Amino acid sequence: MKIFLRRLIWASVFIGLVFPVTTILVYRVLPPLATRLMLIRSTPMQYDFVELEDISKNLVQAVLVSEDQRFCQHAGFDWKQMGIVWDELLHNGTASRGASTISMQTAKNLFLWPSRSKVRKALEVPLTLMLETLLPKRRILELYLNIAEFGDGIYGAEAAAQAHFNRSAKVMTRGQASRLAAVLPNPLDRNAGRPSQNVQKRANRIAGNIRVAPTALWSCL
């Protein structure tokens, strides 16, 4: 029994600490061959990892404006946004948006599963801390833009730009980048290439916000 418990403890340490830390350190210099999210989906995969320099600044700005405006200031968790969401839940019973940061979404996409659950949210916390500790902000954003789901079987900026606009991610216009950012909250039900009226309205808001955004939003890049 003691031997079994000892093995169980070491297995838990390996799975919970050694494996993710080692994997994150590998991802510091090498791209992921696939993520857990990609493996969960049953559809054919379009995925082409590119460096941040080969992704249009328009998409970088659109994603930061729409998904995580305090990315360069927080250490993985946006406590200010969490407070806003909590107040909205208390007063309205619903929130206008979530409080998940790009770092949290990257941790989820790399290691966890897409469905919402308390267990998944609890696991996101240490994984996000590991990402923020072991990787620079620039690399976290580069990973996110390459593994984010932009449609059914479409992962990353390059595959999304090719699939939706028939061009490379490096030369996307602000309008195209804003449409990609607009589908991120629900990429399986939204289409950047053939946007619905609601998606286009959201894209227009994102493009407008980019124009007035302070340079501090991307100061860490």
PDB file of C-alpha atoms in Angstrom:
ATOM      1  CA  MET A   1       0.000   0.000   0.000  1.00  0.00           C
ATOM      2  CA  LYS A   2       2.845   2.411   0.856  1.00  0.00           C
ATOM      3  CA  ILE A   3       4.519   1.694  -2.462  1.00  0.00           C
ATOM      4  CA  PHE A   4       1.256   2.373  -4.291  1.00  0.00           C
ATOM      5  CA  LEU A   5       0.746   5.683  -2.481  1.00  0.00           C
ATOM      6  CA  ARG A   6       4.330   6.717  -3.160  1.00  0.00           C
ATOM      7  CA  ARG A   7       3.918   5.977  -6.848  1.00  0.00           C
ATOM      8  CA  LEU A   8       0.611   7.833  -6.885  1.00  0.00           C
ATOM      9  CA  ILE A   9       2.226  10.897  -5.302  1.00  0.00           C
ATOM     10  CA  TRP A  10       5.109  10.892  -7.780  1.00  0.00           C
ATOM     11  CA  ALA A  11       2.709  10.408 -10.687  1.00  0.00           C
ATOM     12  CA  SER A  12       0.630  13.337  -9.461  1.00  0.00           C
ATOM     13  CA  VAL A  13       3.719  15.538  -9.145  1.00  0.00           C
ATOM     14  CA  PHE A  14       4.828  14.585 -12.666  1.00  0.00           C
ATOM     15  CA  ILE A  15       1.428  15.176 -14.243  1.00  0.00           C
ATOM     16  CA  GLY A  16       0.676  18.354 -12.294  1.00  0.00           C
ATOM     17  CA  LEU A  17       4.078  20.030 -12.297  1.00  0.00           C
ATOM     18  CA  VAL A  18       6.948  18.390 -14.177  1.00  0.00           C
ATOM     19  CA  PHE A  19       5.040  17.691 -17.405  1.00  0.00           C
ATOM     20  CA  PRO A  20       3.515  21.184 -17.892  1.00  0.00           C
ATOM     21  CA  VAL A  21       6.720  22.986 -16.849  1.00  0.00           C
ATOM     22  CA  THR A  22       8.819  20.900 -19.225  1.00  0.00           C
ATOM     23  CA  THR A  23       6.294  21.359 -22.028  1.00  0.00           C
ATOM     24  CA  ILE A  24       6.135  25.134 -21.530  1.00  0.00           C
ATOM     25  CA  LEU A  25       9.944  25.363 -21.592  1.00  0.00           C
ATOM     26  CA  VAL A  26       9.951  23.445 -24.877  1.00  0.00           C
ATOM     27  CA  TYR A  27       7.305  25.842 -26.234  1.00  0.00           C
ATOM     28  CA  ARG A  28       9.599  28.726 -25.347  1.00  0.00           C
ATOM     29  CA  VAL A  29      11.703  27.830 -28.394  1.00  0.00           C
ATOM     30  CA  LEU A  30       9.655  25.336 -30.426  1.00  0.00           C
ATOM     31  CA  PRO A  31       6.084  25.517 -31.735  1.00  0.00           C
ATOM     32  CA  PRO A  32       3.480  23.015 -30.522  1.00  0.00           C
ATOM     33  CA  LEU A  33       2.897  20.183 -32.979  1.00  0.00           C
ATOM     34  CA  ALA A  34      -0.716  20.189 -31.810  1.00  0.00           C
ATOM     35  CA  THR A  35      -2.688  21.287 -28.763  1.00  0.00           C
ATOM     36  CA  ARG A  36      -5.147  19.415 -26.623  1.00  0.00           C
ATOM     37  CA  LEU A  37      -7.971  21.431 -28.191  1.00  0.00           C
ATOM     38  CA  MET A  38      -6.882  20.392 -31.692  1.00  0.00           C
ATOM     39  CA  LEU A  39      -6.795  16.744 -30.653  1.00  0.00           C
ATOM     40  CA  ILE A  40     -10.257  16.936 -29.085  1.00  0.00           C
ATOM     41  CA  ARG A  41     -11.864  18.241 -32.281  1.00  0.00           C
ATOM     42  CA  SER A  42     -12.714  15.556 -34.835  1.00  0.00           C
ATOM     43  CA  THR A  43     -12.545  17.778 -37.951  1.00  0.00           C
ATOM     44  CA  PRO A  44      -9.542  17.967 -40.327  1.00  0.00           C
ATOM     45  CA  MET A  45      -6.997  20.452 -39.001  1.00  0.00           C
ATOM     46  CA  GLN A  46      -5.587  23.542 -40.718  1.00  0.00           C
ATOM     47  CA  TYR A  47      -2.618  24.759 -38.675  1.00  0.00           C
ATOM     48  CA  ASP A  48       0.538  26.603 -39.707  1.00  0.00           C
ATOM     49  CA  PHE A  49       2.694  28.127 -36.964  1.00  0.00           C
ATOM     50  CA  VAL A  50       4.375  31.409 -37.924  1.00  0.00           C
ATOM     51  CA  GLU A  51       6.474  33.929 -36.005  1.00  0.00           C
ATOM     52  CA  LEU A  52       4.881  37.056 -34.598  1.00  0.00           C
ATOM     53  CA  GLU A  53       6.713  39.139 -37.209  1.00  0.00           C
ATOM     54  CA  ASP A  54       4.758  37.255 -39.873  1.00  0.00           C
ATOM     55  CA  ILE A  55       1.402  38.176 -38.353  1.00  0.00           C
ATOM     56  CA  SER A  56      -0.118  41.531 -39.260  1.00  0.00           C
ATOM     57  CA  LYS A  57       0.106  44.168 -36.541  1.00  0.00           C
ATOM     58  CA  ASN A  58      -3.539  44.774 -37.338  1.00  0.00           C
ATOM     59  CA  LEU A  59      -4.433  41.365 -35.890  1.00  0.00           C
ATOM     60  CA  VAL A  60      -2.158  41.813 -32.880  1.00  0.00           C
ATOM     61  CA  GLN A  61      -3.873  45.099 -32.088  1.00  0.00           C
ATOM     62  CA  ALA A  62      -7.371  43.788 -32.818  1.00  0.00           C
ATOM     63  CA  VAL A  63      -6.924  40.832 -30.473  1.00  0.00           C
ATOM     64  CA  LEU A  64      -5.464  42.932 -27.667  1.00  0.00           C
ATOM     65  CA  VAL A  65      -8.235  45.523 -27.986  1.00  0.00           C
ATOM     66  CA  SER A  66     -11.025  42.942 -28.034  1.00  0.00           C
ATOM     67  CA  GLU A  67      -9.708  40.159 -25.814  1.00  0.00           C
ATOM     68  CA  ASP A  68      -7.315  41.572 -23.230  1.00  0.00           C
ATOM     69  CA  GLN A  69      -6.618  45.296 -23.039  1.00  0.00           C
ATOM     70  CA  ARG A  70      -4.464  44.902 -19.918  1.00  0.00           C
ATOM     71  CA  PHE A  71      -2.312  42.089 -21.328  1.00  0.00           C
ATOM     72  CA  CYS A  72       0.892  44.114 -20.990  1.00  0.00           C
ATOM     73  CA  GLN A  73       0.070  45.193 -17.427  1.00  0.00           C
ATOM     74  CA  HIS A  74      -1.218  42.069 -15.670  1.00  0.00           C
ATOM     75  CA  ALA A  75       0.654  38.948 -14.575  1.00  0.00           C
ATOM     76  CA  GLY A  76      -1.832  36.491 -16.025  1.00  0.00           C
ATOM     77  CA  PHE A  77      -5.031  37.584 -14.310  1.00  0.00           C
ATOM     78  CA  ASP A  78      -6.909  40.834 -14.888  1.00  0.00           C
ATOM     79  CA  TRP A  79      -8.232  41.494 -11.381  1.00  0.00           C
ATOM     80  CA  LYS A  80      -9.784  44.783 -12.465  1.00  0.00           C
ATOM     81  CA  GLN A  81     -11.856  43.103 -15.163  1.00  0.00           C
ATOM     82  CA  MET A  82     -12.753  40.278 -12.770  1.00  0.00           C
ATOM     83  CA  GLY A  83     -14.126  42.881 -10.375  1.00  0.00           C
ATOM     84  CA  ILE A  84     -16.241  44.438 -13.140  1.00  0.00           C
ATOM     85  CA  VAL A  85     -17.608  41.028 -14.146  1.00  0.00           C
ATOM     86  CA  TRP A  86     -18.388  40.174 -10.527  1.00  0.00           C
ATOM     87  CA  ASP A  87     -20.280  43.451 -10.028  1.00  0.00           C
ATOM     88  CA  GLU A  88     -22.295  42.860 -13.220  1.00  0.00           C
ATOM     89  CA  LEU A  89     -23.185  39.342 -12.086  1.00  0.00           C
ATOM     90  CA  LEU A  90     -24.332  40.618  -8.693  1.00  0.00           C
ATOM     91  CA  HIS A  91     -26.452  43.448 -10.092  1.00  0.00           C
ATOM     92  CA  ASN A  92     -27.658  42.054 -13.419  1.00  0.00           C
ATOM     93  CA  GLY A  93     -27.325  38.301 -13.090  1.00  0.00           C
ATOM     94  CA  THR A  94     -25.161  38.269 -16.222  1.00  0.00           C
ATOM     95  CA  ALA A  95     -21.920  39.821 -17.456  1.00  0.00           C
ATOM     96  CA  SER A  96     -21.308  41.737 -20.680  1.00  0.00           C
ATOM     97  CA  ARG A  97     -18.052  39.828 -21.214  1.00  0.00           C
ATOM     98  CA  GLY A  98     -15.784  37.360 -19.487  1.00  0.00           C
ATOM     99  CA  ALA A  99     -12.612  38.039 -17.541  1.00  0.00           C
ATOM    100  CA  SER A 100     -10.431  35.421 -19.185  1.00  0.00           C
ATOM    101  CA  THR A 101      -7.062  36.862 -20.241  1.00  0.00           C
ATOM    102  CA  ILE A 102      -4.981  35.878 -23.264  1.00  0.00           C
ATOM    103  CA  SER A 103      -2.621  34.061 -20.898  1.00  0.00           C
ATOM    104  CA  MET A 104      -5.514  32.077 -19.438  1.00  0.00           C
ATOM    105  CA  GLN A 105      -6.870  31.256 -22.879  1.00  0.00           C
ATOM    106  CA  THR A 106      -3.434  30.117 -24.025  1.00  0.00           C
ATOM    107  CA  ALA A 107      -3.111  27.815 -21.012  1.00  0.00           C
ATOM    108  CA  LYS A 108      -6.572  26.402 -21.696  1.00  0.00           C
ATOM    109  CA  ASN A 109      -5.931  25.828 -25.393  1.00  0.00           C
ATOM    110  CA  LEU A 110      -2.552  24.199 -24.790  1.00  0.00           C
ATOM    111  CA  PHE A 111      -3.429  21.846 -21.951  1.00  0.00           C
ATOM    112  CA  LEU A 112      -7.155  21.728 -21.157  1.00  0.00           C
ATOM    113  CA  TRP A 113     -10.551  21.201 -22.744  1.00  0.00           C
ATOM    114  CA  PRO A 114     -13.042  23.752 -24.147  1.00  0.00           C
ATOM    115  CA  SER A 115     -16.177  23.036 -22.091  1.00  0.00           C
ATOM    116  CA  ARG A 116     -16.805  25.229 -19.054  1.00  0.00           C
ATOM    117  CA  SER A 117     -16.395  23.621 -15.643  1.00  0.00           C
ATOM    118  CA  LYS A 118     -15.105  24.527 -12.191  1.00  0.00           C
ATOM    119  CA  VAL A 119     -12.394  21.878 -12.500  1.00  0.00           C
ATOM    120  CA  ARG A 120     -11.096  23.366 -15.742  1.00  0.00           C
ATOM    121  CA  LYS A 121     -11.131  26.877 -14.294  1.00  0.00           C
ATOM    122  CA  ALA A 122      -9.228  25.662 -11.224  1.00  0.00           C
ATOM    123  CA  LEU A 123      -6.568  24.029 -13.408  1.00  0.00           C
ATOM    124  CA  GLU A 124      -6.217  27.198 -15.486  1.00  0.00           C
ATOM    125  CA  VAL A 125      -4.821  29.087 -12.483  1.00  0.00           C
ATOM    126  CA  PRO A 126      -1.523  27.201 -11.945  1.00  0.00           C
ATOM    127  CA  LEU A 127      -1.036  26.678 -15.689  1.00  0.00           C
ATOM    128  CA  THR A 128      -1.445  30.413 -16.311  1.00  0.00           C
ATOM    129  CA  LEU A 129       1.051  31.201 -13.554  1.00  0.00           C
ATOM    130  CA  MET A 130       3.522  28.767 -15.136  1.00  0.00           C
ATOM    131  CA  LEU A 131       3.121  30.420 -18.541  1.00  0.00           C
ATOM    132  CA  GLU A 132       3.621  33.909 -17.129  1.00  0.00           C
ATOM    133  CA  THR A 133       6.647  32.798 -15.097  1.00  0.00           C
ATOM    134  CA  LEU A 134       8.415  30.803 -17.795  1.00  0.00           C
ATOM    135  CA  LEU A 135       7.585  32.722 -20.974  1.00  0.00           C
ATOM    136  CA  PRO A 136       7.893  36.382 -21.991  1.00  0.00           C
ATOM    137  CA  LYS A 137       4.702  38.212 -22.897  1.00  0.00           C
ATOM    138  CA  ARG A 138       5.682  38.321 -26.547  1.00  0.00           C
ATOM    139  CA  ARG A 139       5.955  34.524 -26.717  1.00  0.00           C
ATOM    140  CA  ILE A 140       2.627  34.016 -24.927  1.00  0.00           C
ATOM    141  CA  LEU A 141       0.903  36.224 -27.482  1.00  0.00           C
ATOM    142  CA  GLU A 142       2.725  34.494 -30.341  1.00  0.00           C
ATOM    143  CA  LEU A 143       1.528  31.113 -29.076  1.00  0.00           C
ATOM    144  CA  TYR A 144      -2.012  32.384 -28.618  1.00  0.00           C
ATOM    145  CA  LEU A 145      -2.271  33.831 -32.120  1.00  0.00           C
ATOM    146  CA  ASN A 146      -0.995  30.556 -33.577  1.00  0.00           C
ATOM    147  CA  ILE A 147      -3.206  28.117 -31.667  1.00  0.00           C
ATOM    148  CA  ALA A 148      -6.433  30.107 -31.235  1.00  0.00           C
ATOM    149  CA  GLU A 149      -9.455  28.565 -32.942  1.00  0.00           C
ATOM    150  CA  PHE A 150     -10.752  30.774 -35.779  1.00  0.00           C
ATOM    151  CA  GLY A 151     -13.274  28.342 -37.266  1.00  0.00           C
ATOM    152  CA  ASP A 152     -14.082  24.672 -37.621  1.00  0.00           C
ATOM    153  CA  GLY A 153     -10.660  23.008 -37.834  1.00  0.00           C
ATOM    154  CA  ILE A 154      -8.900  26.357 -38.387  1.00  0.00           C
ATOM    155  CA  TYR A 155      -6.152  27.155 -35.889  1.00  0.00           C
ATOM    156  CA  GLY A 156      -3.909  30.190 -35.823  1.00  0.00           C
ATOM    157  CA  ALA A 157      -3.612  33.433 -37.718  1.00  0.00           C
ATOM    158  CA  GLU A 158      -1.942  32.026 -40.831  1.00  0.00           C
ATOM    159  CA  ALA A 159      -4.462  29.244 -41.407  1.00  0.00           C
ATOM    160  CA  ALA A 160      -7.321  31.660 -40.679  1.00  0.00           C
ATOM    161  CA  ALA A 161      -6.051  34.296 -43.107  1.00  0.00           C
ATOM    162  CA  GLN A 162      -5.612  31.691 -45.833  1.00  0.00           C
ATOM    163  CA  ALA A 163      -8.991  30.053 -45.213  1.00  0.00           C
ATOM    164  CA  HIS A 164     -11.076  33.214 -44.865  1.00  0.00           C
ATOM    165  CA  PHE A 165      -9.252  35.783 -47.016  1.00  0.00           C
ATOM    166  CA  ASN A 166      -6.942  33.770 -49.285  1.00  0.00           C
ATOM    167  CA  ARG A 167      -3.872  35.709 -48.152  1.00  0.00           C
ATOM    168  CA  SER A 168      -1.088  35.386 -45.616  1.00  0.00           C
ATOM    169  CA  ALA A 169      -1.500  36.595 -42.050  1.00  0.00           C
ATOM    170  CA  LYS A 170       1.265  39.147 -42.595  1.00  0.00           C
ATOM    171  CA  VAL A 171      -0.734  41.263 -45.042  1.00  0.00           C
ATOM    172  CA  MET A 172      -4.189  41.278 -43.457  1.00  0.00           C
ATOM    173  CA  THR A 173      -5.957  44.618 -43.458  1.00  0.00           C
ATOM    174  CA  ARG A 174      -7.383  46.168 -40.311  1.00  0.00           C
ATOM    175  CA  GLY A 175     -10.882  45.226 -41.422  1.00  0.00           C
ATOM    176  CA  GLN A 176      -9.957  41.584 -41.984  1.00  0.00           C
ATOM    177  CA  ALA A 177      -8.054  41.396 -38.709  1.00  0.00           C
ATOM    178  CA  SER A 178     -10.993  42.922 -36.847  1.00  0.00           C
ATOM    179  CA  ARG A 179     -13.325  40.305 -38.329  1.00  0.00           C
ATOM    180  CA  LEU A 180     -11.012  37.526 -37.158  1.00  0.00           C
ATOM    181  CA  ALA A 181     -10.906  39.012 -33.672  1.00  0.00           C
ATOM    182  CA  ALA A 182     -14.689  39.333 -33.729  1.00  0.00           C
ATOM    183  CA  VAL A 183     -15.204  35.569 -34.092  1.00  0.00           C
ATOM    184  CA  LEU A 184     -12.894  34.575 -31.231  1.00  0.00           C
ATOM    185  CA  PRO A 185     -15.555  34.387 -28.504  1.00  0.00           C
ATOM    186  CA  ASN A 186     -17.439  31.749 -30.514  1.00  0.00           C
ATOM    187  CA  PRO A 187     -15.415  30.631 -33.567  1.00  0.00           C
ATOM    188  CA  LEU A 188     -17.543  27.571 -34.361  1.00  0.00           C
ATOM    189  CA  ASP A 189     -20.711  29.639 -34.821  1.00  0.00           C
ATOM    190  CA  ARG A 190     -19.172  32.737 -36.426  1.00  0.00           C
ATOM    191  CA  ASN A 191     -17.441  33.154 -39.768  1.00  0.00           C
ATOM    192  CA  ALA A 192     -14.864  35.856 -40.471  1.00  0.00           C
ATOM    193  CA  GLY A 193     -15.014  35.278 -44.218  1.00  0.00           C
ATOM    194  CA  ARG A 194     -18.795  35.543 -44.370  1.00  0.00           C
ATOM    195  CA  PRO A 195     -19.624  37.619 -41.289  1.00  0.00           C
ATOM    196  CA  SER A 196     -23.154  37.975 -40.021  1.00  0.00           C
ATOM    197  CA  GLN A 197     -24.498  41.421 -39.267  1.00  0.00           C
ATOM    198  CA  ASN A 198     -23.654  41.015 -35.580  1.00  0.00           C
ATOM    199  CA  VAL A 199     -20.102  39.844 -36.324  1.00  0.00           C
ATOM    200  CA  GLN A 200     -19.547  42.775 -38.686  1.00  0.00           C
ATOM    201  CA  LYS A 201     -20.847  45.226 -36.080  1.00  0.00           C
ATOM    202  CA  ARG A 202     -18.467  43.765 -33.520  1.00  0.00           C
ATOM    203  CA  ALA A 203     -15.618  43.964 -36.062  1.00  0.00           C
ATOM    204  CA  ASN A 204     -16.417  47.618 -36.750  1.00  0.00           C
ATOM    205  CA  ARG A 205     -16.277  48.380 -33.013  1.00  0.00           C
ATOM    206  CA  ILE A 206     -12.919  46.622 -32.736  1.00  0.00           C
ATOM    207  CA  ALA A 207     -11.505  48.562 -35.698  1.00  0.00           C
ATOM    208  CA  GLY A 208     -12.726  51.816 -34.154  1.00  0.00           C
ATOM    209  CA  ASN A 209     -11.196  50.952 -30.793  1.00  0.00           C
ATOM    210  CA  ILE A 210      -7.830  50.265 -32.434  1.00  0.00           C
ATOM    211  CA  ARG A 211      -7.749  53.806 -33.812  1.00  0.00           C
ATOM    212  CA  VAL A 212      -8.140  55.382 -30.384  1.00  0.00           C
ATOM    213  CA  ALA A 213      -6.213  52.805 -28.326  1.00  0.00           C
ATOM    214  CA  PRO A 214      -3.171  54.077 -26.389  1.00  0.00           C
ATOM    215  CA  THR A 215       0.191  52.624 -27.364  1.00  0.00           C
ATOM    216  CA  ALA A 216       0.488  51.203 -23.830  1.00  0.00           C
ATOM    217  CA  LEU A 217      -1.796  48.363 -24.926  1.00  0.00           C
ATOM    218  CA  TRP A 218       1.073  46.784 -26.872  1.00  0.00           C
ATOM    219  CA  SER A 219       4.031  48.317 -25.042  1.00  0.00           C
ATOM    220  CA  CYS A 220       5.322  44.889 -23.878  1.00  0.00           C
ATOM    221  CA  LEU A 221       5.755  43.707 -27.463  1.00  0.00           C
TER     222      LEU A 221
END
